[in-house]
Structures are given as structure tokens and as C-alpha cells.
Short mmCIF file of C-alpha atoms in Angstrom, two decimals:
data_model
loop_
_atom_site.label_atom_id
_atom_site.label_comp_id
_atom_site.label_asym_id
_atom_site.label_seq_id
_atom_site.Cartn_x
_atom_site.Cartn_y
_atom_site.Cartn_z
CA MET A 1 115.27 -58.04 77.99
CA LYS A 2 113.06 -55.53 80.37
CA ARG A 3 114.43 -52.48 80.50
CA ARG A 4 115.17 -51.62 84.11
CA VAL A 5 116.26 -47.57 85.56
CA VAL A 6 117.62 -47.03 89.10
CA SER A 7 117.03 -43.44 89.83
CA MET A 8 120.21 -42.53 93.04
CA TRP A 9 119.22 -39.08 94.93
CA PHE A 10 121.57 -37.90 97.30
CA PRO A 11 118.61 -35.43 99.68
CA ARG A 12 121.58 -33.64 101.42
CA LEU A 13 124.19 -33.50 99.24
CA PRO A 14 125.98 -29.83 99.84
CA SER A 15 125.99 -30.41 103.49
CA GLU A 16 127.36 -33.85 103.82
CA ARG A 17 130.16 -32.85 100.87
CA ILE A 18 131.64 -30.25 103.48
CA LEU A 19 130.93 -32.91 106.31
CA ARG A 20 132.95 -35.15 104.73
CA ARG A 21 136.24 -33.33 105.64
CA ARG A 22 135.07 -31.31 108.72
CA PRO A 23 133.03 -33.25 110.40
CA VAL A 24 130.55 -31.33 113.25
CA ASP A 25 128.18 -32.72 116.37
CA GLY A 26 125.04 -30.84 115.94
CA PRO A 27 123.07 -29.19 113.43
CA PHE A 28 124.78 -27.94 110.47
CA ALA A 29 123.36 -25.97 107.74
CA VAL A 30 124.80 -24.30 104.64
CA THR A 31 123.37 -21.33 103.14
CA LEU A 32 122.62 -19.25 99.63
CA SER A 33 122.40 -15.80 99.36
CA GLU A 34 119.10 -14.68 97.81
CA GLY A 35 118.73 -11.28 97.51
CA ASN A 36 119.47 -9.45 100.24
CA HIS A 37 118.16 -12.59 102.42
CA GLU A 38 120.96 -15.54 103.41
CA LYS A 39 118.14 -18.60 103.48
CA ILE A 40 119.13 -22.32 104.33
CA TYR A 41 120.35 -24.77 100.70
CA CYS A 42 120.58 -27.80 102.62
CA LEU A 43 121.44 -29.11 106.16
CA ASN A 44 122.20 -32.44 108.31
CA ALA A 45 120.15 -34.68 109.94
CA ALA A 46 120.65 -32.89 113.35
CA ALA A 47 119.14 -29.29 112.60
CA GLU A 48 116.45 -31.62 110.64
CA GLU A 49 115.43 -32.95 114.21
CA ALA A 50 115.35 -29.47 115.53
CA GLY A 51 113.22 -28.34 113.71
CA LEU A 52 114.89 -26.68 110.36
CA SER A 53 114.21 -26.77 107.04
CA ARG A 54 115.35 -25.97 103.76
CA GLY A 55 114.45 -22.59 102.46
CA MET A 56 113.91 -21.12 106.24
CA GLY A 57 116.00 -17.63 106.68
CA LEU A 58 118.96 -18.07 108.17
CA ALA A 59 117.91 -15.36 110.91
CA ASP A 60 114.87 -17.20 111.85
CA ALA A 61 116.94 -20.11 111.99
CA ARG A 62 119.48 -18.70 114.52
CA ALA A 63 116.92 -18.12 116.27
CA TYR A 64 115.42 -21.67 116.87
CA VAL A 65 119.15 -23.23 117.12
CA PRO A 66 121.18 -20.24 118.65
CA ASP A 67 124.14 -23.06 117.65
CA LEU A 68 123.67 -23.62 114.40
CA LEU A 69 126.83 -24.01 112.43
CA THR A 70 126.77 -22.72 109.33
CA ARG A 71 128.64 -22.55 105.64
CA PRO A 72 127.55 -20.70 102.20
CA ALA A 73 126.74 -22.86 99.59
CA ASP A 74 129.18 -23.65 96.91
CA ARG A 75 127.60 -25.48 93.56
CA ASN A 76 130.34 -25.17 91.48
CA ALA A 77 132.10 -27.39 94.00
CA ASP A 78 128.52 -29.96 94.52
CA ALA A 79 129.22 -29.99 90.39
CA VAL A 80 132.39 -31.46 90.66
CA PHE A 81 131.56 -34.14 93.58
CA LEU A 82 128.21 -35.34 91.56
CA ASN A 83 130.10 -35.95 88.71
CA THR A 84 132.66 -38.13 90.84
CA LEU A 85 129.61 -39.47 92.24
CA ALA A 86 128.90 -40.94 88.46
CA ARG A 87 132.18 -42.05 87.47
CA TRP A 88 131.84 -43.95 90.50
CA ALA A 89 128.22 -45.36 89.75
CA THR A 90 129.55 -46.91 86.51
CA ARG A 91 131.07 -49.79 88.70
CA TYR A 92 127.61 -50.90 88.60
CA THR A 93 126.49 -49.69 84.80
CA PRO A 94 128.41 -47.76 81.73
CA TYR A 95 124.94 -46.06 81.23
CA ALA A 96 125.00 -43.75 84.59
CA GLY A 97 124.40 -39.98 84.10
CA LEU A 98 123.30 -36.88 85.71
CA ASP A 99 120.04 -36.29 86.69
CA GLY A 100 119.45 -32.64 88.25
CA GLY A 101 121.80 -31.08 90.76
CA ASP A 102 121.62 -34.00 93.52
CA GLY A 103 121.23 -37.28 91.94
CA LEU A 104 122.05 -40.23 89.25
CA VAL A 105 120.22 -42.16 86.79
CA LEU A 106 121.34 -45.35 85.89
CA ASP A 107 120.11 -47.87 83.11
CA ILE A 108 121.29 -51.38 84.58
CA SER A 109 119.22 -52.93 82.14
CA GLY A 110 120.61 -56.84 81.89
CA VAL A 111 123.12 -55.93 84.86
CA PRO A 112 121.52 -57.15 88.22
CA HIS A 113 122.52 -60.38 88.23
CA LEU A 114 125.89 -60.03 88.09
CA PHE A 115 125.45 -58.48 91.84
CA GLY A 116 123.59 -61.60 92.63
CA GLY A 117 119.55 -59.46 92.09
CA GLU A 118 118.20 -55.93 92.52
CA HIS A 119 117.81 -56.09 96.34
CA ALA A 120 121.57 -57.08 96.72
CA MET A 121 122.51 -54.58 94.48
CA LEU A 122 120.27 -52.12 96.49
CA GLU A 123 122.02 -53.17 99.42
CA ASP A 124 125.32 -52.38 97.95
CA MET A 125 124.86 -49.26 96.87
CA ARG A 126 123.49 -48.30 100.41
CA ILE A 127 126.22 -49.82 102.05
CA ARG A 128 128.88 -47.80 99.72
CA ALA A 129 126.96 -44.33 99.95
CA GLU A 130 127.21 -45.09 104.28
CA ARG A 131 130.58 -45.87 104.19
CA ALA A 132 131.46 -42.51 102.13
CA GLY A 133 129.09 -40.51 104.54
CA LEU A 134 126.27 -39.61 102.39
CA SER A 135 122.31 -40.39 102.75
CA LEU A 136 121.10 -42.10 99.45
CA HIS A 137 117.53 -42.61 98.57
CA ALA A 138 117.27 -45.27 95.49
CA GLY A 139 114.84 -46.45 93.10
CA PHE A 140 113.82 -49.19 90.95
CA ALA A 141 111.73 -49.42 87.89
CA ASP A 142 111.12 -49.64 84.57
CA THR A 143 111.26 -46.42 83.85
CA ARG A 144 113.37 -43.30 84.29
CA GLY A 145 110.52 -41.38 85.67
CA ALA A 146 108.85 -44.02 87.88
CA ALA A 147 112.29 -44.67 89.28
CA TRP A 148 112.53 -40.75 90.01
CA ALA A 149 109.11 -40.82 92.39
CA MET A 150 110.44 -43.84 94.17
CA ALA A 151 113.56 -42.55 95.33
CA HIS A 152 112.09 -39.54 96.33
CA PHE A 153 108.98 -40.23 97.51
CA ALA A 154 108.89 -44.55 98.27
CA PRO A 155 112.64 -45.10 97.89
CA GLY A 156 112.76 -48.73 97.61
CA ILE A 157 111.79 -51.59 94.23
CA ALA A 158 109.38 -51.37 91.87
CA ALA A 159 108.97 -55.06 90.55
CA PRO A 160 109.29 -55.63 87.09
CA GLY A 161 106.01 -54.98 85.13
CA LYS A 162 104.41 -53.25 88.47
CA THR A 163 104.80 -49.83 87.60
CA ARG A 164 101.87 -48.31 87.70
CA HIS A 165 100.82 -50.39 90.32
CA ALA A 166 103.59 -48.89 92.37
CA ILE A 167 103.54 -45.14 91.59
CA ALA A 168 99.73 -45.20 91.91
CA GLY A 169 99.49 -44.11 95.51
CA LEU A 170 102.33 -41.21 94.73
CA PRO A 171 101.43 -37.79 94.94
CA VAL A 172 101.06 -36.14 91.68
CA GLU A 173 105.04 -33.78 92.77
CA ALA A 174 106.33 -37.54 91.94
CA LEU A 175 105.91 -36.85 87.98
CA ARG A 176 108.43 -33.98 88.12
CA ILE A 177 105.91 -31.43 87.36
CA GLU A 178 106.19 -27.68 88.32
CA ALA A 179 104.86 -26.47 91.37
CA LYS A 180 102.66 -24.80 90.01
CA ALA A 181 100.53 -27.73 87.94
CA VAL A 182 100.84 -29.13 91.20
CA THR A 183 98.81 -26.15 93.20
CA ALA A 184 96.54 -26.31 90.32
CA LEU A 185 95.97 -30.19 90.24
CA LYS A 186 95.47 -30.32 94.25
CA ARG A 187 93.27 -27.47 94.34
CA LEU A 188 90.85 -30.03 91.65
CA GLY A 189 91.02 -32.31 94.49
CA LEU A 190 93.64 -34.59 91.95
CA ASN A 191 95.94 -35.65 94.93
CA THR A 192 97.72 -38.52 93.66
CA VAL A 193 98.93 -40.07 90.27
CA SER A 194 95.99 -42.78 90.25
CA ASP A 195 93.86 -40.08 90.61
CA LEU A 196 95.15 -38.05 87.54
CA SER A 197 95.38 -41.12 85.56
CA ASN A 198 91.78 -42.27 85.65
CA LEU A 199 90.26 -38.85 84.32
CA PRO A 200 90.19 -38.26 80.80
CA ARG A 201 93.07 -37.02 78.79
CA ALA A 202 91.12 -34.69 76.37
CA THR A 203 90.49 -33.31 79.85
CA LEU A 204 94.05 -33.04 81.18
CA VAL A 205 94.89 -31.33 77.68
CA ARG A 206 92.19 -28.80 78.01
CA ARG A 207 92.95 -27.79 81.34
CA PHE A 208 97.06 -28.11 81.11
CA ASP A 209 99.42 -28.11 78.74
CA MET A 210 100.85 -31.19 77.07
CA SER A 211 103.91 -31.08 79.54
CA LEU A 212 101.61 -33.25 82.07
CA LEU A 213 100.85 -35.91 79.79
CA GLU A 214 104.16 -36.09 78.97
CA LYS A 215 105.45 -36.60 82.34
CA LEU A 216 102.80 -39.06 83.11
CA ASP A 217 103.26 -41.17 79.94
CA GLN A 218 106.82 -41.23 80.68
CA ALA A 219 106.74 -42.17 84.14
CA THR A 220 104.12 -45.28 83.14
CA GLY A 221 106.50 -46.51 80.19
CA GLU A 222 103.50 -45.15 76.95
CA ARG A 223 106.69 -42.45 76.06
CA GLY A 224 110.38 -43.41 76.01
CA GLU A 225 112.69 -41.46 78.02
CA THR A 226 116.36 -41.93 77.05
CA VAL A 227 119.57 -42.28 79.98
CA SER A 228 122.64 -40.63 78.68
CA PRO A 229 125.71 -41.34 80.34
CA LEU A 230 127.95 -38.50 81.20
CA ALA A 231 130.47 -38.15 78.65
CA GLU A 232 133.99 -39.32 79.33
CA PRO A 233 136.77 -36.06 79.91
CA PRO A 234 138.40 -35.97 75.71
CA HIS A 235 141.90 -36.74 75.52
CA TYR A 236 144.75 -34.95 74.68
CA GLY A 237 147.23 -37.17 73.58
CA VAL A 238 149.03 -37.97 70.37
CA ARG A 239 151.92 -40.23 69.65
CA MET A 240 153.87 -41.44 66.63
CA MET A 241 155.91 -44.69 65.95
CA PHE A 242 159.15 -44.94 63.62
CA PRO A 243 160.28 -46.86 61.18
CA GLU A 244 163.66 -46.92 62.32
CA PRO A 245 165.18 -45.38 65.53
CA ILE A 246 166.06 -41.96 65.48
CA GLY A 247 168.81 -40.31 67.77
CA LEU A 248 169.62 -36.51 66.10
CA LEU A 249 168.02 -33.61 67.63
CA ASP A 250 166.63 -32.18 64.79
CA ASP A 251 164.62 -35.63 63.59
CA VAL A 252 163.70 -35.28 67.34
CA MET A 253 162.41 -31.97 66.95
CA ALA A 254 160.89 -32.20 63.38
CA ALA A 255 158.53 -35.82 64.81
CA LEU A 256 157.73 -33.51 68.20
CA GLN A 257 156.49 -30.25 65.58
CA ARG A 258 154.57 -32.63 64.27
CA LEU A 259 153.15 -33.95 67.08
CA THR A 260 152.31 -30.84 69.10
CA GLY A 261 150.90 -29.61 65.65
CA ARG A 262 148.02 -33.03 66.02
CA LEU A 263 147.43 -32.25 69.98
CA CYS A 264 147.09 -28.43 69.15
CA ASP A 265 144.34 -29.28 66.41
CA ARG A 266 142.55 -31.00 69.16
CA LEU A 267 142.75 -28.60 71.28
CA LYS A 268 141.57 -25.92 69.29
CA ALA A 269 138.69 -27.81 68.67
CA HIS A 270 138.04 -28.13 72.17
CA GLU A 271 138.89 -24.25 73.39
CA VAL A 272 141.34 -25.89 75.93
CA GLY A 273 145.29 -24.23 76.57
CA VAL A 274 147.89 -26.34 77.64
CA ARG A 275 149.39 -25.52 81.08
CA ILE A 276 151.23 -29.02 81.59
CA LEU A 277 152.72 -31.42 78.79
CA SER A 278 154.92 -34.05 78.85
CA LEU A 279 157.32 -35.59 76.38
CA THR A 280 157.98 -39.64 76.64
CA MET A 281 160.74 -41.11 74.41
CA THR A 282 160.80 -44.31 74.41
CA ARG A 283 164.31 -46.19 73.21
CA ALA A 284 165.24 -49.28 70.89
CA ASP A 285 166.02 -50.72 74.43
CA SER A 286 162.03 -50.62 75.23
CA SER A 287 163.76 -48.17 78.24
CA ALA A 288 162.12 -44.41 78.32
CA GLU A 289 162.70 -40.96 79.38
CA THR A 290 160.30 -38.60 79.78
CA CYS A 291 160.61 -34.29 79.54
CA GLU A 292 157.80 -31.78 81.37
CA LEU A 293 157.24 -28.71 80.65
CA ARG A 294 155.18 -26.55 82.34
CA LEU A 295 153.48 -23.25 81.47
CA ALA A 296 153.10 -20.07 82.46
CA ARG A 297 149.64 -19.65 80.66
CA PRO A 298 147.54 -21.64 78.61
CA MET A 299 148.75 -22.43 75.63
CA ARG A 300 147.96 -24.07 71.91
CA ASP A 301 150.56 -21.90 69.55
CA ALA A 302 152.44 -25.30 68.13
CA ILE A 303 155.40 -23.51 67.16
CA ARG A 304 156.08 -21.48 70.27
CA ILE A 305 155.39 -24.75 72.39
CA VAL A 306 158.10 -26.86 70.04
CA LYS A 307 160.59 -23.53 70.70
CA LEU A 308 159.82 -23.63 74.97
CA PHE A 309 160.93 -28.01 74.67
CA GLU A 310 164.19 -27.82 72.36
CA ARG A 311 165.66 -27.43 75.79
CA ASN A 312 164.44 -29.81 77.27
CA VAL A 313 164.73 -32.49 74.72
CA ALA A 314 168.25 -31.63 73.73
CA ALA A 315 168.86 -32.69 77.47
CA ILE A 316 167.88 -36.27 76.74
CA ASP A 317 170.21 -39.21 75.47
CA ALA A 318 168.41 -41.05 72.61
CA GLY A 319 170.97 -43.97 73.20
CA PHE A 320 170.54 -46.88 70.43
CA GLY A 321 167.70 -44.54 69.03
CA ILE A 322 164.01 -43.63 69.63
CA GLU A 323 161.50 -45.60 68.40
CA ARG A 324 158.02 -44.13 69.25
CA MET A 325 157.22 -40.84 71.07
CA ARG A 326 154.33 -39.62 72.84
CA LEU A 327 153.18 -36.32 73.58
CA ALA A 328 150.69 -35.50 76.04
CA ALA A 329 148.04 -32.70 77.94
CA SER A 330 148.23 -34.02 81.70
CA ALA A 331 147.04 -30.46 82.19
CA VAL A 332 144.85 -27.91 80.79
CA GLU A 333 141.87 -24.71 81.19
CA PRO A 334 139.63 -23.12 79.33
CA MET A 335 141.42 -20.69 76.28
CA PRO A 336 138.55 -19.58 74.34
CA ALA A 337 139.07 -18.34 70.56
CA GLU A 338 140.79 -15.47 69.90
CA GLN A 339 141.42 -12.18 66.99
CA LEU A 340 144.87 -13.18 65.96
CA THR A 341 147.15 -10.36 64.82
CA SER A 342 149.37 -9.89 62.03
CA GLY A 343 152.05 -8.21 65.11
CA GLY A 344 153.46 -11.50 66.41
CA PRO A 345 153.48 -12.78 70.05
CA ALA A 346 151.86 -10.02 72.27
CA ALA A 347 153.36 -8.37 74.81
CA ASP A 348 151.95 -10.58 77.46
CA GLU A 349 152.36 -13.54 75.38
CA LYS A 350 156.53 -12.92 75.34
CA LEU A 351 156.22 -12.38 79.37
CA ALA A 352 154.84 -15.90 79.61
CA ASP A 353 157.43 -17.25 77.22
CA LEU A 354 160.24 -16.10 79.33
CA ILE A 355 158.91 -17.04 82.35
CA THR A 356 158.06 -20.92 80.90
CA ARG A 357 162.06 -20.38 80.04
CA LEU A 358 162.99 -19.60 83.28
CA GLY A 359 160.62 -21.84 85.34
CA ALA A 360 161.96 -24.72 83.23
CA ARG A 361 165.62 -24.35 84.75
CA ILE A 362 164.99 -23.38 88.30
CA GLY A 363 161.47 -24.33 88.48
CA LEU A 364 157.57 -22.28 87.85
CA GLU A 365 157.06 -22.76 91.94
CA ASN A 366 160.07 -20.10 92.93
CA LEU A 367 159.12 -17.50 90.47
CA SER A 368 156.45 -15.22 91.56
CA ARG A 369 155.46 -11.43 90.83
CA TYR A 370 154.26 -8.33 92.42
CA CYS A 371 150.72 -7.48 92.22
CA PRO A 372 148.65 -4.81 93.75
CA ALA A 373 146.33 -4.72 96.55
CA GLU A 374 142.97 -2.95 97.56
CA SER A 375 144.45 -1.39 100.98
CA HIS A 376 145.06 2.14 102.22
CA ILE A 377 147.53 0.76 104.64
CA PRO A 378 151.24 0.91 102.73
CA GLU A 379 152.85 -2.09 103.37
CA ARG A 380 149.32 -3.80 102.36
CA THR A 381 149.23 -1.54 98.67
CA PHE A 382 150.94 -5.03 96.86
CA ALA A 383 150.77 -8.84 96.83
CA THR A 384 153.22 -11.49 96.40
CA ARG A 385 151.84 -14.06 93.84
CA PRO A 386 153.23 -16.66 91.56
CA ALA A 387 154.38 -15.65 88.14
CA ALA A 388 152.80 -18.84 86.65
CA ASP A 389 149.41 -18.65 87.90
CA GLU A 390 148.81 -14.38 87.57
CA PRO A 391 147.42 -12.72 84.37
CA LEU A 392 148.44 -10.23 82.88
CA LEU A 393 149.59 -7.63 85.37
CA LYS A 394 147.03 -4.58 85.64
CA PRO A 395 148.08 -1.22 85.79
CA TRP A 396 149.51 -0.20 89.56
CA PRO A 397 146.62 2.63 90.23
CA LYS A 398 148.71 6.09 90.89
CA PRO A 399 148.56 6.89 94.62
CA VAL A 400 147.21 9.85 95.50
CA ARG A 401 149.56 11.07 97.68
CA PRO A 402 153.42 10.49 97.12
CA ARG A 403 155.16 6.87 98.28
CA PRO A 404 158.66 5.87 98.88
CA LEU A 405 160.33 4.02 97.19
CA ARG A 406 161.99 1.61 99.83
CA LEU A 407 159.91 0.48 102.65
CA PHE A 408 161.16 -1.71 105.50
CA PRO A 409 159.66 -2.23 108.72
CA PRO A 410 159.08 1.32 110.77
CA GLU A 411 162.56 2.11 112.93
CA PRO A 412 162.46 4.07 115.51
CA VAL A 413 163.78 8.26 115.77
CA THR A 414 165.92 9.35 118.73
CA ALA A 415 164.10 13.11 118.89
CA ASP A 416 161.39 14.57 120.50
CA THR A 417 158.17 13.48 120.92
CA ALA A 418 156.38 16.84 119.60
CA ARG A 419 153.45 16.70 116.55
CA ARG A 420 156.13 18.26 114.35
CA PRO A 421 158.42 16.96 112.52
CA PRO A 422 161.71 17.48 115.00
CA SER A 423 164.76 19.90 114.07
CA ARG A 424 167.52 17.28 114.51
CA PHE A 425 167.20 13.44 114.70
CA SER A 426 169.01 10.70 115.50
CA TRP A 427 168.42 7.49 112.98
CA ARG A 428 170.67 4.34 112.38
CA ARG A 429 173.30 5.66 114.94
CA MET A 430 173.41 8.76 112.06
CA ARG A 431 172.68 12.63 113.34
CA PHE A 432 170.29 14.65 110.57
CA VAL A 433 169.43 18.20 110.05
CA THR A 434 165.73 18.92 108.92
CA ALA A 435 165.52 20.73 106.08
CA ARG A 436 162.55 20.64 104.54
CA ALA A 437 159.05 18.67 105.87
CA SER A 438 155.53 18.48 104.28
CA GLY A 439 152.59 17.02 105.35
CA PRO A 440 150.96 15.31 107.68
CA GLU A 441 148.73 12.29 106.15
CA ARG A 442 146.95 10.54 108.68
CA LEU A 443 146.35 6.74 108.43
CA ALA A 444 143.98 4.67 110.21
CA PRO A 445 144.61 1.04 110.28
CA GLU A 446 142.20 -1.49 109.60
CA TRP A 447 140.26 -2.68 112.14
CA TRP A 448 139.42 -5.72 110.91
CA ARG A 449 142.78 -7.10 110.94
CA ASN A 450 144.64 -8.15 113.79
CA ASP A 451 148.06 -6.39 113.29
CA PRO A 452 150.81 -5.75 115.77
CA ALA A 453 152.93 -3.81 113.68
CA TRP A 454 149.49 -1.05 113.52
CA HIS A 455 149.34 -1.99 117.80
CA SER A 456 149.71 2.03 118.51
CA GLY A 457 146.98 3.53 116.50
CA LEU A 458 147.04 6.44 114.37
CA ARG A 459 149.72 7.32 112.30
CA ASP A 460 150.61 11.25 110.77
CA TYR A 461 153.30 10.30 107.74
CA TRP A 462 155.44 13.60 106.79
CA ARG A 463 158.01 13.55 103.97
CA VAL A 464 161.06 15.07 105.36
CA GLU A 465 163.95 16.12 103.11
CA THR A 466 167.39 16.58 105.62
CA ARG A 467 169.94 18.61 104.60
CA GLU A 468 172.64 15.75 104.52
CA GLY A 469 170.73 14.41 101.35
CA LEU A 470 168.33 11.51 102.37
CA ARG A 471 164.65 12.07 101.95
CA LEU A 472 162.67 10.42 104.38
CA TRP A 473 159.04 8.92 105.06
CA MET A 474 158.40 9.14 108.72
CA PHE A 475 155.29 9.28 110.77
CA HIS A 476 154.71 9.99 114.62
CA THR A 477 152.08 8.39 116.69
CA PRO A 478 149.73 10.16 118.12
CA GLN A 479 148.66 8.24 121.03
CA ALA A 480 151.93 6.78 121.89
CA PRO A 481 154.23 9.81 121.14
CA GLY A 482 157.40 9.02 119.04
CA TRP A 483 158.68 9.60 115.75
CA HIS A 484 159.82 6.82 113.24
CA VAL A 485 161.04 5.98 109.23
CA HIS A 486 159.38 3.31 107.40
CA GLY A 487 160.54 4.46 103.82
CA LEU A 488 163.52 6.03 101.82
CA PHE A 489 162.80 7.85 98.53
CA ALA A 490 164.68 8.13 95.57
#
């Protein structure tokens, strides 16, 4: 059986990935920061027609096309999208793998007749890619190197056995060699693959290294090159069947402990931790019931997981007995190996277990925590985050000036509008007499935010102690003279 390889190249993958969700009319480019410069990383057809090209500086591109729309590059998202395309390509052959950051390689030996031939397969690829909003250049050849060359420089099909003839007229960069070698070859007048093939091999070896001959032999078929299919993601699931149905809670928990131990061994081998666990128990009458455990942080400690599962398992009705159990991790996260300690679970692990137990009752989405935030505005020095999605709390920074224990929206004070704290004032229908005041501390609004609460501009904050026993945090606004209370000290 003659070997056949397909190279699928998506020349505008980064830009078209973004435009699939947010289509735009007109020039569009994806930018990438290199040092202190923004350069064009990828662009759509409209931008190319306007005269832009990859590698051009963003400032120069905007000078040519003032209405150019841009988005920053996200290489991780591009890699995830390319992996998705690789899984889609398995509809043509199980041997589908990645080829660089914007291409796929497929070994279709013995497959084309299932699609009506190579021409019909190529047309099907083009139609499906166009329907998905992707530009596709594909090359069919006997070798992986020749298929890549066809996809990038002459999209189409090289007839079986005609690989040398098909790539003979292509430029030398079609051999997937370095730019430095391409420049050296062109200086010698070697512009095409045929020019290179006609030279004595000993001459090429003396002038260039062996990598040039290796790429040439891989393209022409003199040297083999494998196609590595995309590895299947590991499956984190274990099951157990019982010779006789079980129904006692102790028996179910003992079986769960064995299942959890096997699952955690698999998680450790891949250095990941589980975030969501699903336990499915099938009864003797073939009915099944599933309980789910959402963990506050990645975990692979079997003993701790079983303890957290106990409440959920106790609520399940065993009926006439349970015949089989299946435990699966439906969500995992990276969890590198750590040094173990002999003092039991650390403080953050105990906190995570507590959050998990509370989340099992009221839902993890209903648990939140306060975290420090970078801002000099009092009400923005903290942020609310989901308790299960945040790592261990960092220590709160010690403020340069003391801050009140309670903060609330500023409330107006009835008093004179002098810059110094008033000796007498009214607040919340109560009268107060100032005993002591310290300040001022001037805070300016963050000009990059449109915050209506700070539309009055600067604030001069004072700590005011009253004879009535309250210690207030008050501020004066110079632009619109007036006093307000913003918080209470303990």
C-alpha cells in the first residue's frame, strides 16, 4: 500500500479564531509584543489587501490603515484551538497530529477511497473549513515534507509516485530549512528544489550541515519521517463490580476507599489533582444514582477525599443493593509533586476541606472570600472572589495610615464647609461635638476609571473623635465644599 500524507495549513489561524466569535467588516490584525514594539502577528484578507503584512510594526500599519482593528495575540488559546482542529481531523484518519503552531499532518494511507478519492477528500476539507470560517491550504503527497511544501507553496495534490516532479519547481524554503540557510542558497543561485537536487551531495555537505540533506531526503522520500498522531487525553475513571449486591454504608465506603486509592494513583502518575468527582452507583434493579463532589482546590489524597464524600454517600438510597460503582474525575488541574510533612494537613488544606464541606451543602458558587486589591481608593482595596477558585489568601498589606473597620457609602454631614473638621455637626439625625481630629490625608480619584462616587474630585480625610464616643472617618471635598462620613473605627 502506497503511503499518502496530507498537510493542512491554516495561514490565518490566530485572526480567524477571534473573528469566528466577533466578525468584523474591514481590516483586522492580531498583534504581538516583541520587546518594546508591537508587531503584526496575523491579519485577515482585508488587511492584506490594504497593503499590510506580517512582521510590520503596528505604528506603521496604523499609518497605512487608520481604521485597523487589532487584538493582542493569545498563543495558548491558539494552541487549544489547533488541538480541537486535530480532533476534528480524525474524521478522515486516526493518524492526525500537529504540525507546528498553525498546521496539521495526516497519514491517509488506504483511506481516500472511503471519501470517493483524494480530490473528493480535498474538496470536503475545503468546504468544512470554509463553513467554519477558516482559510485552509492543503497538500497531498507521498511524504510528509512534500505535503508540507505543497500546502505552503502550491496547494493541491501530487500524483502518487510523482513527488520529486511535483516539488522540483518549488523554492528552497519549501524544504522547511532555516532562513539563514535559505539566504545562503539563494546567494549561490540555488533558488528551487531541483537546483539543489542536481548538485553533488558531497558539495552540499562541505558547504552546509547534514540537516539540509536530511530535509531534502525527507521531502523526496529517500529518508522516512513519521506522523505522530495526537495523543488521547488520559481517562481518570475506575469501576468495581460486586459478586453480591451491597447496601450497608460501611461496605459502600470501603469500596469507595479502594476506588479512590486507584484513582489517586492514576492522578499522581500524571501530576494532576481532581476538582470535580462523580460517583455513580448502579442498583440491582439497573437503576443508577450519581452524587457529585466539588472540591475547593485540586486534591489527590484518597483518605481526605473519602471523608468528604461520606455525607453525600449516606444520602443515597441503596434500594435492593448496589451491584457496581464507578468513580470518575470530570475536572482535573495541574498539581505538581510537593514535599510531604509529618504534621498532618496544612492550614490551607484544612481550609479547603471546610470550604468543600460547606459547598456540598449550599453550593461552592455561594461561597466567597475577600482578597486584597491594588488600589489607594478605600472601597477598592479589597475584592470579592469565589472561595473555591482562589488560592491561599495572601497577607493583607499593612496600610500606611489607619483605616476604619466599617466602610459604607459616604453620608453627608450638616456642618459648616470649612477645610478643618467642624467643632459641631449633625449626622444620622444625631448631634456630635468634636473632641479630637487628626489629618488631613489627601486622596485623589483614579483618573483611568469612570467612578460616579468620585466625581467631586479630591478628598481630604480626617480621623474625628467625638465626645459622644464615636470615632469617625470623615472627608472634605475642596472642589464642592462639604463634609461626609465614610467609615467608623472600632
